Short mmCIF file of C-alpha atoms in Angstrom, two decimals:
data_model
loop_
_atom_site.label_atom_id
_atom_site.label_comp_id
_atom_site.label_asym_id
_atom_site.label_seq_id
_atom_site.Cartn_x
_atom_site.Cartn_y
_atom_site.Cartn_z
CA UNK N 1 -6.11 11.35 4.69
CA UNK N 2 -2.30 11.25 4.73
CA UNK N 3 -0.57 8.66 6.87
CA UNK N 4 1.63 9.56 9.82
CA UNK N 5 5.08 10.76 8.82
CA UNK N 6 7.13 7.78 10.01
CA UNK N 7 4.60 5.08 9.20
CA UNK N 8 5.24 4.99 5.46
CA UNK N 9 8.98 4.54 6.08
CA UNK N 10 8.47 1.24 7.91
CA UNK N 11 5.71 -0.28 5.75
CA UNK N 12 6.54 -2.68 2.93
CA UNK N 13 4.57 -4.66 0.36
CA UNK N 14 3.58 -8.00 1.93
CA UNK N 15 3.93 -9.75 -1.44
CA UNK N 16 7.44 -8.65 -2.51
CA UNK N 17 8.74 -6.57 0.45
CA UNK N 18 9.40 -3.46 -1.70
CA UNK N 19 8.74 0.03 -0.27
CA UNK N 20 5.29 1.58 -0.66
CA UNK N 21 4.37 5.07 -1.85
CA UNK N 22 1.20 6.93 -0.98
CA UNK N 23 -1.10 7.92 -3.84
CA UNK N 24 -4.67 9.14 -3.28
CA UNK N 25 -6.34 6.58 -0.95
CA UNK N 26 -3.93 3.76 -1.76
CA UNK N 27 -0.42 2.58 -1.03
CA UNK N 28 1.31 1.55 -4.25
CA UNK N 29 4.11 -1.01 -4.28
CA UNK N 30 7.27 0.36 -5.91
CA UNK N 31 8.51 -3.10 -6.92
CA UNK N 32 9.03 -3.30 -10.69
CA UNK N 33 7.40 -6.72 -11.04
CA UNK N 34 4.67 -6.26 -8.40
CA UNK N 35 2.86 -2.89 -8.43
CA UNK N 36 -0.02 -3.94 -6.16
CA UNK N 37 -2.19 -1.11 -4.79
CA UNK N 38 -3.35 -1.51 -1.19
CA UNK N 39 -6.37 0.47 0.06
CA UNK N 40 -6.26 2.86 3.01
CA UNK N 41 -9.57 2.80 4.88
CA UNK N 42 -10.27 5.36 7.62
CA UNK N 43 -6.55 6.15 7.77
CA UNK N 44 -5.58 2.49 8.25
CA UNK N 45 -3.57 0.68 5.54
CA UNK N 46 -5.10 -2.67 4.59
CA UNK N 47 -1.99 -4.65 3.68
CA UNK N 48 -3.67 -7.87 2.61
CA UNK N 49 -2.73 -9.27 -0.79
CA UNK N 50 -6.34 -10.46 -1.26
CA UNK N 51 -7.58 -6.86 -0.80
CA UNK N 52 -5.00 -5.32 -3.16
CA UNK N 53 -5.82 -4.02 -6.61
CA UNK N 54 -3.75 -5.60 -9.38
CA UNK N 55 -1.87 -3.28 -11.76
CA UNK N 56 -3.58 -2.51 -15.06
#
């Protein structure tokens, strides 16, 4: 389920404050050294570092 149009523009990675991009059911950090993937559950981004998937 895509996020609202303006929501993605104001969200940032809580770990490094880089912008996020939407991919499947996750929000991916665009920071070069970070890359955390935050889940989106029922259309709500879960921006908790403890819930994020680490990059491979």
